[in-house]
CSV table of C-alpha atoms in Angstrom, one decimal:
chain,number,residue,atom,x,y,z
H,135,MET,CA,30.2,9.6,-15.7
H,136,THR,CA,29.1,7.1,-13.1
H,137,ALA,CA,31.3,7.5,-10.1
H,138,HIS,CA,31.9,3.8,-9.4
H,139,THR,CA,30.5,1.4,-12.1
H,140,SER,CA,30.3,-2.2,-10.8
H,141,LEU,CA,32.1,-4.9,-12.7
H,142,PRO,CA,28.9,-6.7,-13.7
H,143,ARG,CA,27.6,-3.5,-15.2
H,144,ARG,CA,30.8,-2.8,-17.0
H,145,ALA,CA,30.8,-6.4,-18.3
H,146,ALA,CA,27.3,-5.9,-19.6
H,147,ALA,CA,28.3,-2.7,-21.3
H,148,GLU,CA,31.2,-4.6,-23.0
H,149,LEU,CA,28.9,-7.4,-24.1
H,150,ILE,CA,26.2,-5.2,-25.4
H,151,GLY,CA,28.6,-2.7,-27.0
H,152,THR,CA,30.6,-5.5,-28.8
H,153,ALA,CA,27.3,-7.1,-29.9
H,154,GLY,CA,26.2,-3.8,-31.3
H,155,LEU,CA,29.5,-3.4,-33.1
H,156,LEU,CA,29.2,-6.8,-34.8
H,157,VAL,CA,25.6,-6.1,-35.8
H,158,VAL,CA,26.8,-2.8,-37.4
H,159,VAL,CA,29.7,-4.4,-39.2
H,160,ILE,CA,28.0,-7.6,-40.4
H,161,GLY,CA,24.6,-6.0,-41.0
H,162,SER,CA,26.0,-3.2,-43.1
H,163,GLY,CA,28.0,-5.7,-45.1
H,164,LEU,CA,24.9,-7.8,-45.8
H,165,LYS,CA,22.9,-4.8,-46.8
H,166,ALA,CA,25.7,-3.4,-49.1
H,167,ALA,CA,26.1,-6.8,-50.8
H,168,GLU,CA,22.3,-7.0,-51.2
H,169,LEU,CA,22.1,-3.6,-52.9
H,170,SER,CA,25.2,-3.7,-55.1
H,171,PRO,CA,27.1,-6.4,-56.9
H,172,ASP,CA,30.1,-4.1,-57.0
H,173,THR,CA,32.6,-5.2,-54.2
H,174,GLY,CA,34.2,-1.7,-54.1
H,175,VAL,CA,30.8,0.0,-53.6
H,176,ALA,CA,29.9,-2.5,-50.9
H,177,LEU,CA,33.2,-1.9,-49.1
H,178,ILE,CA,32.7,1.9,-49.2
H,179,ALA,CA,29.3,1.5,-47.6
H,180,ASN,CA,30.5,-1.1,-45.1
H,181,SER,CA,33.5,1.0,-44.0
H,182,PHE,CA,31.5,4.2,-43.7
H,183,VAL,CA,28.7,2.7,-41.7
H,184,SER,CA,31.1,0.7,-39.5
H,185,ALA,CA,33.0,3.9,-38.6
H,186,ILE,CA,29.8,5.8,-37.7
H,187,GLY,CA,28.5,2.9,-35.6
H,188,LEU,CA,31.8,2.4,-33.8
H,189,GLY,CA,32.1,6.1,-32.9
H,190,LEU,CA,28.5,6.1,-31.5
H,191,ILE,CA,29.0,2.9,-29.5
H,192,ILE,CA,32.3,4.2,-28.0
H,193,THR,CA,30.6,7.5,-27.1
H,194,LEU,CA,27.7,5.7,-25.5
H,195,PHE,CA,29.5,3.0,-23.6
H,196,GLY,CA,32.8,4.7,-22.9
H,197,PRO,CA,31.6,6.3,-19.6
H,198,LEU,CA,30.5,2.9,-18.3
H,199,SER,CA,33.3,0.5,-19.2
H,200,GLY,CA,35.8,2.4,-21.3
H,201,ALA,CA,34.2,0.9,-24.4
H,202,HIS,CA,37.1,-1.4,-25.1
H,203,LEU,CA,35.0,-3.8,-27.3
H,204,ASN,CA,38.3,-5.5,-28.1
H,205,PRO,CA,40.5,-7.9,-26.1
H,206,VAL,CA,43.7,-6.2,-27.4
H,207,VAL,CA,42.6,-2.9,-26.0
H,208,THR,CA,41.7,-4.6,-22.7
H,209,LEU,CA,45.1,-6.2,-22.5
H,210,ALA,CA,46.7,-2.8,-23.3
H,211,SER,CA,44.8,-1.4,-20.3
H,212,TRP,CA,46.1,-4.2,-18.1
H,213,TRP,CA,49.6,-3.5,-19.2
H,214,ALA,CA,49.2,0.2,-18.4
H,215,ARG,CA,48.3,-0.8,-14.9
H,216,ARG,CA,51.3,-3.1,-14.7
H,217,THR,CA,53.6,-0.3,-15.6
H,218,GLY,CA,52.2,2.2,-13.0
H,219,GLY,CA,49.3,3.7,-14.8
H,220,GLU,CA,45.5,3.3,-14.6
H,221,GLY,CA,43.9,0.2,-16.0
H,222,LEU,CA,42.3,-3.1,-15.4
H,223,GLY,CA,43.3,-5.9,-13.0
H,224,GLY,CA,43.7,-9.5,-14.0
H,225,ARG,CA,40.2,-10.6,-13.0
H,226,GLU,CA,38.6,-7.7,-14.8
H,227,VAL,CA,40.6,-8.5,-17.9
H,228,LEU,CA,39.2,-12.0,-17.9
H,229,VAL,CA,35.6,-10.8,-17.4
H,230,TYR,CA,36.0,-8.2,-20.1
H,231,VAL,CA,37.4,-10.6,-22.7
H,232,VAL,CA,34.7,-13.2,-22.0
H,233,ALA,CA,32.0,-10.5,-22.3
H,234,GLN,CA,33.5,-9.2,-25.5
H,235,THR,CA,33.7,-12.6,-27.2
H,236,ALA,CA,30.2,-13.6,-26.2
H,237,GLY,CA,28.9,-10.3,-27.4
H,238,ALA,CA,30.7,-10.6,-30.7
H,239,ILE,CA,29.2,-14.0,-31.3
H,240,GLY,CA,25.8,-12.9,-30.2
H,241,GLY,CA,25.9,-9.8,-32.5
H,242,ALA,CA,26.9,-11.9,-35.5
H,243,VAL,CA,24.1,-14.4,-34.9
H,244,LEU,CA,21.6,-11.5,-34.5
H,245,ALA,CA,22.7,-9.8,-37.7
H,246,GLU,CA,22.3,-13.0,-39.6
H,247,ALA,CA,18.8,-13.6,-38.2
H,248,MET,CA,17.8,-10.0,-38.9
H,249,PHE,CA,18.5,-10.5,-42.6
H,250,GLY,CA,16.6,-13.7,-42.8
H,251,ARG,CA,19.7,-15.9,-43.0
H,252,THR,CA,20.4,-19.1,-41.0
H,253,PRO,CA,22.0,-18.0,-37.7
H,254,GLY,CA,25.2,-19.7,-36.7
H,255,THR,CA,26.4,-20.7,-40.1
H,256,PHE,CA,30.2,-20.6,-40.2
H,257,ALA,CA,32.0,-18.4,-42.7
H,258,THR,CA,33.7,-20.0,-45.7
H,259,GLN,CA,35.8,-17.0,-46.7
H,260,VAL,CA,39.5,-18.1,-46.2
H,261,PHE,CA,42.1,-15.5,-45.4
H,262,ASP,CA,45.6,-17.0,-45.9
H,263,GLY,CA,49.0,-15.7,-46.8
H,264,GLY,CA,51.6,-14.0,-44.8
H,265,HIS,CA,50.9,-10.6,-46.4
H,266,LEU,CA,47.4,-10.7,-44.8
H,267,LEU,CA,48.9,-11.4,-41.3
H,268,VAL,CA,51.3,-8.5,-41.8
H,269,GLY,CA,48.2,-6.4,-42.6
H,270,GLU,CA,46.6,-7.4,-39.3
H,271,VAL,CA,49.8,-6.6,-37.3
H,272,VAL,CA,49.9,-3.2,-38.9
H,273,ALA,CA,46.2,-2.6,-38.4
H,274,THR,CA,46.2,-3.5,-34.7
H,275,ALA,CA,49.4,-1.8,-33.9
H,276,GLY,CA,48.0,1.4,-35.4
H,277,LEU,CA,44.8,1.1,-33.4
H,278,VAL,CA,46.7,0.7,-30.1
H,279,LEU,CA,49.1,3.6,-31.0
H,280,VAL,CA,46.1,5.9,-31.7
H,281,ILE,CA,44.5,5.1,-28.4
H,282,ARG,CA,47.6,5.2,-26.2
H,283,GLY,CA,49.0,8.2,-28.0
H,284,LEU,CA,45.9,10.3,-27.5
H,285,GLY,CA,45.9,9.2,-23.8
H,286,CYS,CA,49.5,10.2,-23.4
H,287,ILE,CA,48.9,13.8,-24.8
H,288,GLY,CA,45.7,14.3,-22.7
H,289,ARG,CA,43.3,14.1,-25.7
H,290,ASP,CA,41.0,11.4,-24.5
H,291,GLY,CA,38.0,13.2,-25.8
H,292,LEU,CA,39.1,12.7,-29.4
H,293,VAL,CA,39.2,8.9,-29.0
H,294,PRO,CA,35.7,8.1,-30.3
H,295,VAL,CA,36.2,10.1,-33.5
H,296,ALA,CA,39.9,9.1,-33.9
H,297,VAL,CA,39.3,5.4,-33.5
H,298,ALA,CA,36.3,5.4,-35.8
H,299,ALA,CA,38.3,7.4,-38.5
H,300,TYR,CA,41.3,5.1,-38.1
H,301,ILE,CA,39.3,1.9,-38.6
H,302,ALA,CA,37.5,3.3,-41.6
H,303,ALA,CA,40.9,4.2,-43.2
H,304,ALA,CA,42.6,0.9,-42.1
H,305,ILE,CA,39.8,-1.1,-43.8
H,306,TRP,CA,41.2,0.3,-47.0
H,307,PHE,CA,44.9,0.7,-46.5
H,308,THR,CA,45.6,-2.8,-45.0
H,309,SER,CA,45.7,-6.0,-47.0
H,310,SER,CA,43.6,-7.8,-44.4
H,311,GLY,CA,40.8,-5.3,-44.3
H,312,SER,CA,41.6,-4.4,-40.6
H,313,PHE,CA,39.8,-6.9,-38.4
H,314,ALA,CA,42.1,-5.7,-35.6
H,315,ASN,CA,40.0,-7.3,-32.9
H,316,PRO,CA,40.2,-10.9,-31.7
H,317,ALA,CA,36.7,-11.0,-30.3
H,318,GLY,CA,35.3,-9.3,-33.4
H,319,THR,CA,37.2,-11.8,-35.6
H,320,ILE,CA,35.8,-14.7,-33.8
H,321,GLY,CA,32.3,-13.2,-34.1
H,322,ARG,CA,32.7,-12.7,-37.8
H,323,SER,CA,33.5,-16.4,-38.3
H,324,PHE,CA,29.8,-17.0,-37.5
H,325,SER,CA,28.7,-15.1,-40.6
H,326,ASP,CA,29.2,-16.6,-44.1
H,327,SER,CA,29.0,-13.2,-45.7
H,328,PHE,CA,30.9,-10.3,-47.2
H,329,THR,CA,32.5,-9.6,-43.8
H,330,GLY,CA,33.0,-13.1,-42.6
H,331,ILE,CA,36.2,-15.1,-42.0
H,332,SER,CA,36.5,-18.9,-41.9
H,333,PRO,CA,37.2,-20.5,-38.5
H,334,GLY,CA,40.4,-22.0,-40.0
H,335,SER,CA,41.8,-18.5,-40.5
H,336,LEU,CA,41.2,-17.5,-36.9
H,337,PRO,CA,44.5,-18.7,-35.2
H,338,GLY,CA,46.8,-16.8,-37.6
H,339,PHE,CA,44.7,-13.6,-37.4
H,340,VAL,CA,44.3,-13.6,-33.6
H,341,ALA,CA,48.0,-14.2,-33.2
H,342,ALA,CA,48.8,-11.4,-35.6
H,343,GLN,CA,46.5,-9.1,-33.7
H,344,LEU,CA,48.1,-9.9,-30.4
H,345,LEU,CA,51.5,-9.2,-31.9
H,346,GLY,CA,50.2,-6.0,-33.3
H,347,GLY,CA,49.0,-5.0,-29.9
H,348,ILE,CA,52.4,-5.5,-28.4
H,349,LEU,CA,54.0,-3.5,-31.2
H,350,GLY,CA,51.5,-0.7,-30.7
H,351,LEU,CA,52.4,-0.5,-27.0
H,352,ALA,CA,56.1,-0.5,-27.8
H,353,LEU,CA,55.7,2.3,-30.3
H,354,ALA,CA,53.6,4.3,-27.8
H,355,ALA,CA,56.2,3.8,-25.1
H,356,PHE,CA,59.0,4.8,-27.4
H,357,LEU,CA,57.3,7.9,-28.7
H,358,TYR,CA,55.6,9.1,-25.5
H,359,GLY,CA,57.6,7.5,-22.7
H,360,THR,CA,56.5,4.9,-20.2
H,361,ARG,CA,55.1,7.1,-17.5
H,362,GLY,CA,51.7,7.6,-19.2
H,363,LYS,CA,49.8,10.6,-20.4
H,364,ASP,CA,50.6,12.8,-17.4
H,365,ALA,CA,54.2,12.8,-18.3
H,366,ALA,CA,53.4,14.3,-21.7
H,367,ALA,CA,50.5,16.5,-20.8
H,368,PRO,CA,50.9,20.2,-20.3
H,369,GLU,CA,51.0,21.4,-16.7
H,370,ALA,CA,47.6,23.1,-17.1
H,371,THR,CA,46.1,19.8,-18.3
H,372,GLN,CA,47.6,17.9,-15.4
H,373,ALA,CA,46.2,20.5,-12.9
H,374,ALA,CA,42.7,20.2,-14.4
H,375,ARG,CA,42.9,16.4,-14.3
H,376,ALA,CA,43.9,16.5,-10.6
H,377,ARG,CA,40.5,18.2,-9.9
H,378,GLU,CA,38.5,15.6,-11.8
H,379,PRO,CA,36.7,12.8,-9.8
H,380,GLU,CA,38.2,9.4,-10.0
H,381,PRO,CA,36.9,7.4,-13.0
H,382,PRO,CA,35.4,3.9,-12.6
H,383,ALA,CA,38.0,1.1,-12.6
H,384,GLY,CA,39.2,0.2,-16.0
H,385,VAL,CA,38.4,3.6,-17.6
H,386,GLY,CA,41.8,5.1,-17.0
H,387,PRO,CA,44.2,6.1,-19.8
H,388,ASP,CA,42.3,3.4,-21.0
H,389,ARG,CA,39.7,5.8,-20.6
H,390,ALA,CA,42.0,6.1,-23.6
H,391,ALA,CA,40.8,2.7,-24.2
H,392,TYR,CA,37.6,4.0,-25.6
H,393,GLN,CA,38.0,1.3,-28.2
H,394,ALA,CA,37.6,-1.5,-30.4
H,395,VAL,CA,36.8,-2.6,-33.7
H,396,GLY,CA,35.4,-4.6,-36.0
C-alpha cells in the first residue's frame, strides 16, 4: 500500500475505477441482451459479470483510494471521521464524489461506443413506484452495513469478495435491481439499454439511496457500537493493527470502504 497517496492520485483512482465499473455493468448487459432474448438469462450473465468486475476493481484500486466508487460509501467514510474514526474530510468528499460521477458518465459513454451504439443517448427505461424506491433503500442499507460491519469486526480483507457477492445477490432479491450507487445511477442514465434508467427516475432513486445509506450507518452503529471497528475487534487484532503503518487518508475503516456498485 502506498504510504501517502496524494488526493489527485486518489481522485484519479476513483474516476478510473468507477468508469471501469460502469463499463463492466453496462457492457455485460449489452452483450447479454445481444446473445439472448431471454431477460432472465441476460440478468444472470449481467449479475455474474458485474460481481466479478466489481471485486477485481475493489482489489486493484482499494490500496490507492479505498475504492469507494460510490458517493454513499464516501459519505459513510466522512461520517466515520465525524464520529471519531478514520475517514475523509469535507474537501476530499467533494473531490471523490465529482470524480465518481464523472467516471460513471465516462464509463457509460465508453461502453455504448464500444458496442457500436450512439454515445450519450439517454435511457428511456422508467423506474417508478414506491416499491422500487423501497428496494433501493434496502439495497443501499445492506451495502453500507456489509462494509461497516466487516470494518467493525476487523475483517477488511473480506470486503472485495463480500461486496461483490452482496451486489450479485441484491440484483436478484431487490425489486429495483440494486443500483445502490448515486454516481452509477447517473451514469446508467446515459445508456438506453438493458441496464439503463431514465433521467426522470434519478431523483427518487438517488434520494432512496441516500436514505438507505443513513439506515445502513444506523444499523451498523446499533449492532456494533459507535466507536468503530477497534471496539469490536479482538485484542490480538488490535495489537496487530497498532503495528501497521498509517494508511493513506480516506482509506480507514473505510479502508472498509472498499466499495461501490453498480
